[in-house]
GROMACS .gro file of C-alpha atoms in nm:
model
  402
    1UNK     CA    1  -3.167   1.065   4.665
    2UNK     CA    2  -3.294   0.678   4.659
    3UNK     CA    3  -3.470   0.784   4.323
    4UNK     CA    4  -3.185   0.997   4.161
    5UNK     CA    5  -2.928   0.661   4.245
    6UNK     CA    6  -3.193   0.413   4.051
    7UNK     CA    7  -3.230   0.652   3.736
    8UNK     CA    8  -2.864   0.647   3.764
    9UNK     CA    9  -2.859   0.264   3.764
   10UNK     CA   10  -3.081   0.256   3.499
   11UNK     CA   11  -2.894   0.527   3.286
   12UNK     CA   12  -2.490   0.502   3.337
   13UNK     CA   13  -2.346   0.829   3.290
   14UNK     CA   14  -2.174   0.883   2.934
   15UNK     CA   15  -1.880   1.040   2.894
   16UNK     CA   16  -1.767   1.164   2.529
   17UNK     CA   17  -1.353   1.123   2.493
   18UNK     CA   18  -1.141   1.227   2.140
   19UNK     CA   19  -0.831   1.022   2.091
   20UNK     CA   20  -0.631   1.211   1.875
   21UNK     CA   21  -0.543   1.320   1.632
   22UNK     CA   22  -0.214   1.448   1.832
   23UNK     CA   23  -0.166   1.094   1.936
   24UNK     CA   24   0.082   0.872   1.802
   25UNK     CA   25  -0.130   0.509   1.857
   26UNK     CA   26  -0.370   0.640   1.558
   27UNK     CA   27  -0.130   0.597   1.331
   28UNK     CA   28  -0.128   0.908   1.178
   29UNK     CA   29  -0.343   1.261   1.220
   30UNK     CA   30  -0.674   1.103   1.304
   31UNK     CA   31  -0.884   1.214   1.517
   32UNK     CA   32  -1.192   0.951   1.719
   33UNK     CA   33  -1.434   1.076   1.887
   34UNK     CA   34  -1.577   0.786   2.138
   35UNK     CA   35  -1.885   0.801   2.357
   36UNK     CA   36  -1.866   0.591   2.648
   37UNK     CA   37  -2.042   0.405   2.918
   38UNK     CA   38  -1.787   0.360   3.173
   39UNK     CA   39  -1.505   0.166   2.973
   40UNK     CA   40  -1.746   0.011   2.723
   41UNK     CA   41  -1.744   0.238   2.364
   42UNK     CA   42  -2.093   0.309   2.258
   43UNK     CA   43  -2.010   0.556   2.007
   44UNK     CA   44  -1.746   0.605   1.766
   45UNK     CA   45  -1.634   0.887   1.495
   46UNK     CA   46  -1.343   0.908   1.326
   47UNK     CA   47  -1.266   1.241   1.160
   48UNK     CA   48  -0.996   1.311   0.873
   49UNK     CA   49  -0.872   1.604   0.683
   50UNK     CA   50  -0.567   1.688   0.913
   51UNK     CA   51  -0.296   1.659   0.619
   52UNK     CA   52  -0.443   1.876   0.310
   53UNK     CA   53  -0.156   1.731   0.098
   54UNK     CA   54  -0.391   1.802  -0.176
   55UNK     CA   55  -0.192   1.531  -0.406
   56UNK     CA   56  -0.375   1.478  -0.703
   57UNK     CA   57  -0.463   1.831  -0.794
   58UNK     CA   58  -0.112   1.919  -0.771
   59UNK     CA   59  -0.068   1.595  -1.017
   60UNK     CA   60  -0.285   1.799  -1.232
   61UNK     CA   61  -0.004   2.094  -1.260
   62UNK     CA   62   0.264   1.803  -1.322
   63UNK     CA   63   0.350   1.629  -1.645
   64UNK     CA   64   0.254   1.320  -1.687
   65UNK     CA   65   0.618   1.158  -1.583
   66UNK     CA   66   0.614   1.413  -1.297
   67UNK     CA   67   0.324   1.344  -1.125
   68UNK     CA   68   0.502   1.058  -1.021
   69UNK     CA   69   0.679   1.209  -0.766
   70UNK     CA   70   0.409   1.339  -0.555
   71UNK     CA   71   0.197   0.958  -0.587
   72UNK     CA   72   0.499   0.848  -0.367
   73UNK     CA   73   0.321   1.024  -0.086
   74UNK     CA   74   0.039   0.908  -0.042
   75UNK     CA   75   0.086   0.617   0.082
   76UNK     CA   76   0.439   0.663   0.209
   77UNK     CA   77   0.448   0.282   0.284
   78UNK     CA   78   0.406   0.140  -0.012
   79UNK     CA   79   0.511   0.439  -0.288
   80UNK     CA   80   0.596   0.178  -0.569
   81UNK     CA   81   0.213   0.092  -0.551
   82UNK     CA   82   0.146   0.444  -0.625
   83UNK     CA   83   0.377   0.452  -0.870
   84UNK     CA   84   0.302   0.138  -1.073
   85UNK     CA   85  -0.080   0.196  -1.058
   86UNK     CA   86  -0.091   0.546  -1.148
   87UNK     CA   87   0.206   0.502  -1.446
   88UNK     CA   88   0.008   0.159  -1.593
   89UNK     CA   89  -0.365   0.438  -1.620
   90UNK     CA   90  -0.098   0.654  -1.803
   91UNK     CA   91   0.006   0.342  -1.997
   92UNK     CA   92  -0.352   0.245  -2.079
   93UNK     CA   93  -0.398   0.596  -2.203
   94UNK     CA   94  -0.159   0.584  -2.440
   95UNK     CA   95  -0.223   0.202  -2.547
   96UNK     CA   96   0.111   0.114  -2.503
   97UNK     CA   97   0.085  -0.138  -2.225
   98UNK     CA   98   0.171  -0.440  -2.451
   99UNK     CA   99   0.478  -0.283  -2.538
  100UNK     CA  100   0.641  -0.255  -2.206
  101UNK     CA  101   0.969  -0.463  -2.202
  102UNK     CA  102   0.907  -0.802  -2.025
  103UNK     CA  103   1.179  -0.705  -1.798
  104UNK     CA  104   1.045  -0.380  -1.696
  105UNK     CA  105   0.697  -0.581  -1.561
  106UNK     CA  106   0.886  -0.870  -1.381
  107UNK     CA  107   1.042  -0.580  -1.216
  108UNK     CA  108   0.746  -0.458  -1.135
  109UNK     CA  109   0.618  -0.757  -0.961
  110UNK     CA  110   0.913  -0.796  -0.749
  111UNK     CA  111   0.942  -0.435  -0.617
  112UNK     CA  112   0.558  -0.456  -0.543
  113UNK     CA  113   0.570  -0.816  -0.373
  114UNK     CA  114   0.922  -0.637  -0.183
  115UNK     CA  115   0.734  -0.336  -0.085
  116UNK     CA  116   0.446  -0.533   0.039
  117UNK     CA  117   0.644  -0.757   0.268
  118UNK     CA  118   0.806  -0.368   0.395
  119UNK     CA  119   0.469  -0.196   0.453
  120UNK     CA  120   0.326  -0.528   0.659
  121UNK     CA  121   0.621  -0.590   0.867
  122UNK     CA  122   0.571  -0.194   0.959
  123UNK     CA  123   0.192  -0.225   1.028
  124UNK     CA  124   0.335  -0.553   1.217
  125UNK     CA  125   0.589  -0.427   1.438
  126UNK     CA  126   0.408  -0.100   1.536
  127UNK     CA  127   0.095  -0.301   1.608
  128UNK     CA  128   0.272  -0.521   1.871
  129UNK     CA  129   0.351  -0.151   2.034
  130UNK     CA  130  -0.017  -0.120   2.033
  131UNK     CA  131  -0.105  -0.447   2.228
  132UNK     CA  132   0.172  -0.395   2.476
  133UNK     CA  133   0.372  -0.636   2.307
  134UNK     CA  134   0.711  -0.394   2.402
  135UNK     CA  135   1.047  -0.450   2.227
  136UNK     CA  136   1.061  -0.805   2.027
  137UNK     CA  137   0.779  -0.741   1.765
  138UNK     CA  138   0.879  -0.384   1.617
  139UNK     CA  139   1.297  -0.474   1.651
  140UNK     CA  140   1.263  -0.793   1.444
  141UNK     CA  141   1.019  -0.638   1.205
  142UNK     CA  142   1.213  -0.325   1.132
  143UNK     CA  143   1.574  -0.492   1.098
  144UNK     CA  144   1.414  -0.720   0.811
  145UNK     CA  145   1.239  -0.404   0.670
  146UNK     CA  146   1.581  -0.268   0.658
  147UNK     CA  147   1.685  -0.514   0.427
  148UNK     CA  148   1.424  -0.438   0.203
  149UNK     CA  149   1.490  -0.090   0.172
  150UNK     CA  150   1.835  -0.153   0.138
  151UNK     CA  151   1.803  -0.341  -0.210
  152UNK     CA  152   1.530  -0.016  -0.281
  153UNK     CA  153   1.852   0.218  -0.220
  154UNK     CA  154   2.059   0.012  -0.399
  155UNK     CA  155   1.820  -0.001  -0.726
  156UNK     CA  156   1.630   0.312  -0.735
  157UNK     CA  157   1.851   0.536  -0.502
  158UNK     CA  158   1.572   0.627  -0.213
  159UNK     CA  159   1.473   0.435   0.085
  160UNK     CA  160   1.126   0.562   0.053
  161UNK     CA  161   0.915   0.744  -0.219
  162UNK     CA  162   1.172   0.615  -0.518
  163UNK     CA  163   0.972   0.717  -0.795
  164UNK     CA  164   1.145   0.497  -0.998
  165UNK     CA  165   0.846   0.366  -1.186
  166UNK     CA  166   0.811   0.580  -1.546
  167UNK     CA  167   0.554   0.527  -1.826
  168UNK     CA  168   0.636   0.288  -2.020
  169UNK     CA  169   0.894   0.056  -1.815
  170UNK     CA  170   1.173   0.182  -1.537
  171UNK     CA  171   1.312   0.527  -1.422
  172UNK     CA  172   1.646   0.312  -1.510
  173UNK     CA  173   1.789  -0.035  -1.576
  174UNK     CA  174   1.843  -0.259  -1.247
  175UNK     CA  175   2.198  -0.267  -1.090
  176UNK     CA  176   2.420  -0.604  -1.194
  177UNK     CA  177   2.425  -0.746  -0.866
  178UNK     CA  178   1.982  -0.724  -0.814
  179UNK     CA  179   1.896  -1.056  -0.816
  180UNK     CA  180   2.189  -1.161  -0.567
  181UNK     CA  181   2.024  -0.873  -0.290
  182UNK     CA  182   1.719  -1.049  -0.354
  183UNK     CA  183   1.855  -1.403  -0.350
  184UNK     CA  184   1.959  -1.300  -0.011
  185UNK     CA  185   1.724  -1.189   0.108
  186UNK     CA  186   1.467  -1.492  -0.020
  187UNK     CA  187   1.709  -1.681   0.195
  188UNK     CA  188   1.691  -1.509   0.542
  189UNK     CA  189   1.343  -1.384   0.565
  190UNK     CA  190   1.115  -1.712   0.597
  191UNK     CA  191   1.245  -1.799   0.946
  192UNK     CA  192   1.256  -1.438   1.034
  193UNK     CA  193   0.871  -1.405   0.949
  194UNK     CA  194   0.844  -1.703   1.113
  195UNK     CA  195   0.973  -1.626   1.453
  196UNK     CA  196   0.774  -1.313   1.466
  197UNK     CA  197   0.499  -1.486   1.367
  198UNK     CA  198   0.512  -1.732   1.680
  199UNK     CA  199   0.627  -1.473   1.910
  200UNK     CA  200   0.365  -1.235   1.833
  201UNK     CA  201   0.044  -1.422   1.722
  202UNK     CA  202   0.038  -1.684   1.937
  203UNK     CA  203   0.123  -1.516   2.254
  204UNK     CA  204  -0.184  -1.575   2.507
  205UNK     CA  205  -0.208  -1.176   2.619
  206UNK     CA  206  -0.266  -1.087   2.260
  207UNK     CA  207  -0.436  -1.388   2.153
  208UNK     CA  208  -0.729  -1.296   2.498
  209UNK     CA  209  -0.703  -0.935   2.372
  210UNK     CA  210  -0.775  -0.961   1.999
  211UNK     CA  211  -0.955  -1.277   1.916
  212UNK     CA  212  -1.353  -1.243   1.861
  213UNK     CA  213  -1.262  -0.853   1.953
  214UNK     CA  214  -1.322  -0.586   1.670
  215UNK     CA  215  -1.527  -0.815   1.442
  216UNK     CA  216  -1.665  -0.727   1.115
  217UNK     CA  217  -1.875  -0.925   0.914
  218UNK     CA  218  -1.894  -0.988   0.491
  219UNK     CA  219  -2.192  -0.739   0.445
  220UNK     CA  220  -2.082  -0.508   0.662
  221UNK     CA  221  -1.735  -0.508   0.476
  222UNK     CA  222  -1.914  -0.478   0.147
  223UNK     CA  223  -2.127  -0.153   0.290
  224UNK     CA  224  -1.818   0.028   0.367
  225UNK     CA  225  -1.604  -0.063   0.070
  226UNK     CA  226  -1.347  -0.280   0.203
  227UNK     CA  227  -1.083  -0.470   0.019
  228UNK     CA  228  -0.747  -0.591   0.041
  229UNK     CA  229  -0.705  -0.794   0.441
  230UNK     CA  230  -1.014  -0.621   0.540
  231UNK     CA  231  -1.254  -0.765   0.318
  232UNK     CA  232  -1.079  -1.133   0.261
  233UNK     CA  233  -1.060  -1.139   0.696
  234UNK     CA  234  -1.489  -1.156   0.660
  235UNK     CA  235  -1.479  -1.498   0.374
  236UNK     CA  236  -1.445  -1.283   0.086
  237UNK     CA  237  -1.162  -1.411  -0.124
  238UNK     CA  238  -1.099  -1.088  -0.350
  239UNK     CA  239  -0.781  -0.979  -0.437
  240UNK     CA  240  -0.727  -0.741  -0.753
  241UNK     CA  241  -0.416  -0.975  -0.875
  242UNK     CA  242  -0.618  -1.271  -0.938
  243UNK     CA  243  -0.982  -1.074  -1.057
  244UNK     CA  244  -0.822  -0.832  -1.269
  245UNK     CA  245  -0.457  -0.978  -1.291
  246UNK     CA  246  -0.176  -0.699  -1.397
  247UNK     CA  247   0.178  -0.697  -1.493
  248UNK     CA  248   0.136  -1.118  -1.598
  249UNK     CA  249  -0.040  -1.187  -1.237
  250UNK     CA  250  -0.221  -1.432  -1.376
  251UNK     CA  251   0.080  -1.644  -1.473
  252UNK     CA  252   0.209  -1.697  -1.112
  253UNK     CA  253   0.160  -1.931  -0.897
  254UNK     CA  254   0.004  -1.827  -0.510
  255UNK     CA  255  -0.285  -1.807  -0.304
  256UNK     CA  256  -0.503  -1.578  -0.140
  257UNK     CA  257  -0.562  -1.658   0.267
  258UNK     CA  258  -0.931  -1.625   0.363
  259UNK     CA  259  -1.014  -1.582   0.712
  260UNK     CA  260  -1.382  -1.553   0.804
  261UNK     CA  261  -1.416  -1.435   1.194
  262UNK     CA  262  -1.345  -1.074   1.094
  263UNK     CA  263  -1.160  -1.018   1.420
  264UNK     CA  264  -0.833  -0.845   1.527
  265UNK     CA  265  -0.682  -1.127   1.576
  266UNK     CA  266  -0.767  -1.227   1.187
  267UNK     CA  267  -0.599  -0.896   1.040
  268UNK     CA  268  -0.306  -1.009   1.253
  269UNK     CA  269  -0.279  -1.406   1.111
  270UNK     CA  270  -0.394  -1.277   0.774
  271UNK     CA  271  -0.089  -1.019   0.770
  272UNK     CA  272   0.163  -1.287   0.799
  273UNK     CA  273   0.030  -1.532   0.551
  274UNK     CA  274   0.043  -1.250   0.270
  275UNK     CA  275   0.403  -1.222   0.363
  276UNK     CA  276   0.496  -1.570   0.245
  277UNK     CA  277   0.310  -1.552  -0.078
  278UNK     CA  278   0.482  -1.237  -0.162
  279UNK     CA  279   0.781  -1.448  -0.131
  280UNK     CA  280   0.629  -1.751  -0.363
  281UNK     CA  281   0.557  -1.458  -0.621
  282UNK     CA  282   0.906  -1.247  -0.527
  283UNK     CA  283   1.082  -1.660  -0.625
  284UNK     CA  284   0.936  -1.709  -0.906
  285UNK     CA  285   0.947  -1.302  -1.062
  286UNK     CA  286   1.307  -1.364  -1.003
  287UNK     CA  287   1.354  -1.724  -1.159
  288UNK     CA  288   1.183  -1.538  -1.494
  289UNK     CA  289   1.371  -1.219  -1.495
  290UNK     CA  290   1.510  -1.157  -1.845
  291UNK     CA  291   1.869  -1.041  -1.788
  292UNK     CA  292   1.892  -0.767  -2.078
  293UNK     CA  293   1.915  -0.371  -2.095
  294UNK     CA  294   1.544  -0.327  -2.215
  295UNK     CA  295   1.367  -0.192  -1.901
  296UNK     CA  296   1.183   0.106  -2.034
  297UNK     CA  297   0.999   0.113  -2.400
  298UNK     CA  298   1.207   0.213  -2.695
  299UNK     CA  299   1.014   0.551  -2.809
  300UNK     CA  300   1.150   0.853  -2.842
  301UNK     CA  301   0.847   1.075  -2.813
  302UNK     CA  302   0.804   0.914  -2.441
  303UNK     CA  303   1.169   0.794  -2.310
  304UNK     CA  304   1.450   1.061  -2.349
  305UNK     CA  305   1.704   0.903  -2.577
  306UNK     CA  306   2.033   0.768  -2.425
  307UNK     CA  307   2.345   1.043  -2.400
  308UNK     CA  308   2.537   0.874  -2.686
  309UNK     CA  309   2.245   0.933  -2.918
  310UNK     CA  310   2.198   1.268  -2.787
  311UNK     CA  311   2.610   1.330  -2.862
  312UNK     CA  312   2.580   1.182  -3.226
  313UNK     CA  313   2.200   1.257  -3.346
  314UNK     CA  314   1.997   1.635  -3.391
  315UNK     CA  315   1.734   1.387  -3.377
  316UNK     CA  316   1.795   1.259  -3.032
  317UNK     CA  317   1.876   1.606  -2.911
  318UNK     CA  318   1.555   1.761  -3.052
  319UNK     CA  319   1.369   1.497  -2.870
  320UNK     CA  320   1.550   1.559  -2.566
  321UNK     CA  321   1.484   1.884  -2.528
  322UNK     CA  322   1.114   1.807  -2.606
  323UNK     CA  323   1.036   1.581  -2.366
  324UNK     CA  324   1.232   1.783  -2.038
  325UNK     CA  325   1.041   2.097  -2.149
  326UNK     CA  326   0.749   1.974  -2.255
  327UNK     CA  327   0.701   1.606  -2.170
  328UNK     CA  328   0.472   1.411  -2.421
  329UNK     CA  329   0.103   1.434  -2.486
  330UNK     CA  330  -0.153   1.181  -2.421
  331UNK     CA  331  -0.473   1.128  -2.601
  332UNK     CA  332  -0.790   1.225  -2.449
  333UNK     CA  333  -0.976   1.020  -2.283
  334UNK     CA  334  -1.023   0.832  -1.919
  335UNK     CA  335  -0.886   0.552  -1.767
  336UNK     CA  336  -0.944   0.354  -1.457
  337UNK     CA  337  -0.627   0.117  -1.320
  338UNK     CA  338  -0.674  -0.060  -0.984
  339UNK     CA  339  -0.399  -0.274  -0.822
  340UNK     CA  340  -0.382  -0.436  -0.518
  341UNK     CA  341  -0.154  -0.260  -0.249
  342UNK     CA  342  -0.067  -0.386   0.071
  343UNK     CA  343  -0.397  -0.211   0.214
  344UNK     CA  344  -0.607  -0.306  -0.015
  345UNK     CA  345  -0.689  -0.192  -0.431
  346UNK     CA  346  -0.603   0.089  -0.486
  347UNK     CA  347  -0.765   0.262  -0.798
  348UNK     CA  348  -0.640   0.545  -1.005
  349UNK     CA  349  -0.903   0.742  -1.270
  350UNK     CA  350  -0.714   0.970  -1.469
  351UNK     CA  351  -0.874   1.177  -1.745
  352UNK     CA  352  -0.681   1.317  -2.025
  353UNK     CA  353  -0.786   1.657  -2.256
  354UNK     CA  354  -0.484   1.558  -2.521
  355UNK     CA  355  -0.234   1.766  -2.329
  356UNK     CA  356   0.104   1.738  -2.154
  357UNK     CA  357  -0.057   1.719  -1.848
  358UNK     CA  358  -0.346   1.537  -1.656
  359UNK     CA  359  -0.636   1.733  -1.670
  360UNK     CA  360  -0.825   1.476  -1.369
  361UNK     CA  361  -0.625   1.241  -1.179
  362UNK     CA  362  -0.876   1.087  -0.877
  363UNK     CA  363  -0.752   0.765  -0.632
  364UNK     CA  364  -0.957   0.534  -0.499
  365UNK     CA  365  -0.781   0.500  -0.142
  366UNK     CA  366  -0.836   0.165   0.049
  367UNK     CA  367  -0.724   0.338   0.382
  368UNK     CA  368  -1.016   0.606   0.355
  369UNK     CA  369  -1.294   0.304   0.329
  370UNK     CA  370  -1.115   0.109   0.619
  371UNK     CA  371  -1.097   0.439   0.865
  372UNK     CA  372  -1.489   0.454   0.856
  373UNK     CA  373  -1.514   0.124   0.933
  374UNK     CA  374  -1.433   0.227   1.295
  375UNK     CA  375  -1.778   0.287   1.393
  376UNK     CA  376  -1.901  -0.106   1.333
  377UNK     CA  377  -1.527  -0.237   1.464
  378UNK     CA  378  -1.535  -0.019   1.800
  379UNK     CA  379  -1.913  -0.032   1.896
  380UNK     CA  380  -1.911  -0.223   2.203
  381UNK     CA  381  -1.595  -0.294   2.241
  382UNK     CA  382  -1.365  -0.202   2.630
  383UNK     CA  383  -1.154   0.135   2.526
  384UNK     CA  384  -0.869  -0.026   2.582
  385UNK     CA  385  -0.941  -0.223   2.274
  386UNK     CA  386  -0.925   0.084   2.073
  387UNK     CA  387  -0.579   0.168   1.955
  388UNK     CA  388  -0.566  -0.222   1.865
  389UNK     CA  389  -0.838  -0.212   1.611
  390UNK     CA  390  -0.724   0.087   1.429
  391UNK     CA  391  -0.377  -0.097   1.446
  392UNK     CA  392  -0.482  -0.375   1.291
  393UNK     CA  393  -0.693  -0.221   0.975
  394UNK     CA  394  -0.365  -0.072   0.906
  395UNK     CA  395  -0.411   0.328   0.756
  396UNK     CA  396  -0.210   0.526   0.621
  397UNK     CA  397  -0.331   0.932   0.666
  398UNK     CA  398  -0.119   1.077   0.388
  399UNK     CA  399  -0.326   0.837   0.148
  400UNK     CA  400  -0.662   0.902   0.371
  401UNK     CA  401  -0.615   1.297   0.315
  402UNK     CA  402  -0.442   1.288   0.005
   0.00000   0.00000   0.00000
């Protein structure tokens, strides 16, 4: 007995435990299998492939314009980055991107910067749930979310997945009273990020619970593909807007926070200061808005002509009929477009045959390079630590299983 209770002292009993994927803390359908030594995780697997949404080959039985509907779901968070990223690939295709109205891409840039504060102050609010953090966070994060999707009804006519991005500009032109929405809401939403900033970062529970807890470091981040917070948490500054700017990127004025512990507590801080230079960007995008009715390209084998041209012209009406039945065809060839969404860049390669459809559409998803990052981020860590970590990396499962 004396010799069975050392080998035990020299051997603590492991115990294998799967969180998930019927669990709401993972944020989705994932499913992590964890070895441990009494609390302490020694082991960790995550496993996907619990959604079979099966996205981009049904983009590939979709015309071009229609395949925007289903890039909404991937990443249900942040659907106009889907949109814009897989419509500018189409654009490249078809060499039209220096064509798009300049109103149509300032457009762009504030719906993106908008949907990025939306998808943050959800990963936010959900993530105080996850550190115990009970009532404040998630209330104050969703009621200013609200007010994002309500100037997202208001313009496109959805609250979530819009598709209102088309090739070549805008599903259709903004309403009159846009830029006083977003005036508005430029006006409230400092303090508000503010206040949940102090009450939720700087509280001592989470502070002891997440700093120097879940670290990662730069190679390490590089080995598993990170980007977006993941990667710039770890020293890295990269950010797909100022590397490979889009959509006149390059022309506005912001920066990108660095951290460089790689901890919990860093996704957290990092979260927040991306919030306020989406506002910096949202200010000026709205200062430079041209205030005219060209928000989609004037072509009328890729835009369906406007009903008073369809009444008047055989033309018009031919082309109509055309492009509902038909759509429009793009030239062969293949394309790569990466932008940077709220979880990281996201990358679309898209391969044409010279048909009305896609004949490859492929997305690089920074949520499926961040889930397998669990195995360095949980190793060692208490198990109560878990459902913090994958909190603060942030996934989204319909873009992991897409």
């Amino acid at each position: 007995m004396a010799d069975e209770l050392h080998l035990d002292e020299q051997r603590p009993e492991r115990m294998q435990l799967s969180i998930g994927p019927h669990h709401p803390a993972t944020h989705g359908v994932l499913r992590v299998k964890l070895v441990l030594e009494g609390e302490t995780v020694v082991e960790a697997e995550p496993e996907t492939g619990f959604l079979h949404t099966g996205i981009e080959k049904t983009a590939e039985h979709l015309t071009w314009n229609q395949a925007t509907t289903v890039m909404d779901r991937m990443d249900y968070l942040a659907p106009i980055s889907n949109n814009t990223g897989y419509v500018m690939a189409v654009e490249k295709l078809l060499g039209i991107e220096d064509r798009i109205p300049e109103k149509a891409r300032v457009a762009r840039v504030i719906l993106l910067e908008l949907n990025r504060i939306a998808s943050h102050l959800v990963g936010l609010g959900t993530g105080g749930l996850d550190y115990g953090n009970i009532g404040t966070p998630i209330f104050w994060a969703f009621e200013l979310r609200d007010r994002i999707l309500d100037i997202f009804e208001h313009t496109t006519g959805q609250r979530m997945n819009p598709s209102y991005m088309r090739v070549g500009g805008l599903a259709y032109d903004l309403p009159h009273n846009f830029k006083e929405m977003v005036e508005e809401f430029l006006k409230l939403a400092p303090s508000r990020i503010q206040e949940l900033k102090d009450v939720m970062l700087y509280n001592p529970i989470f502070m002891d619970r997440a700093k120097g807890v879940s670290v990662i470091t730069y190679e390490q981040a590089l080995q598993y593909g990170l980007t977006g917070r993941n990667l710039r948490v770890t020293g890295s500054d990269y950010d797909v807007r100022k590397y490979y700017p889009y959509l006149g990127y390059e022309n506005y004025d912001f920066d990108v926070p660095v951290y460089t512990d790689g901890d919990s507590w860093s996704r957290v801080a990092i979260t927040f200061d991306e919030m306020f230079e989406s506002l910096k960007i949202i200010r000026q995008a709205l200062d430079n808005l041209p205030w005219d009715d060209r928000h989609i390209i004037d072509d009328r084998k890729l835009v369906l002509p406007p009903k008073q041209e369809v009444r008047h012209s055989m033309e018009a009406l031919i082309h109509h009929f055309k492009l509902v039945q038909h759509g429009f065809d793009v030239p062969a060839g293949e394309v790569y477009q990466a932008i940077e969404s709220p979880r990281g860049e996201i990358g679309f390669y898209v391969v044409s045959d010279g048909g009305n459809k896609p004949m490859r559409v492929r997305v690089r998803p920074p949520s499926f390079y961040a889930v397998y990052s669990l195995p360095v981020l949980l190793q060692g860590q208490m198990l109560a630590d878990v459902v913090g970590a994958i909190a603060t990396i942030d996934p989204i499962f319909g873009e992991v299983d897409r």
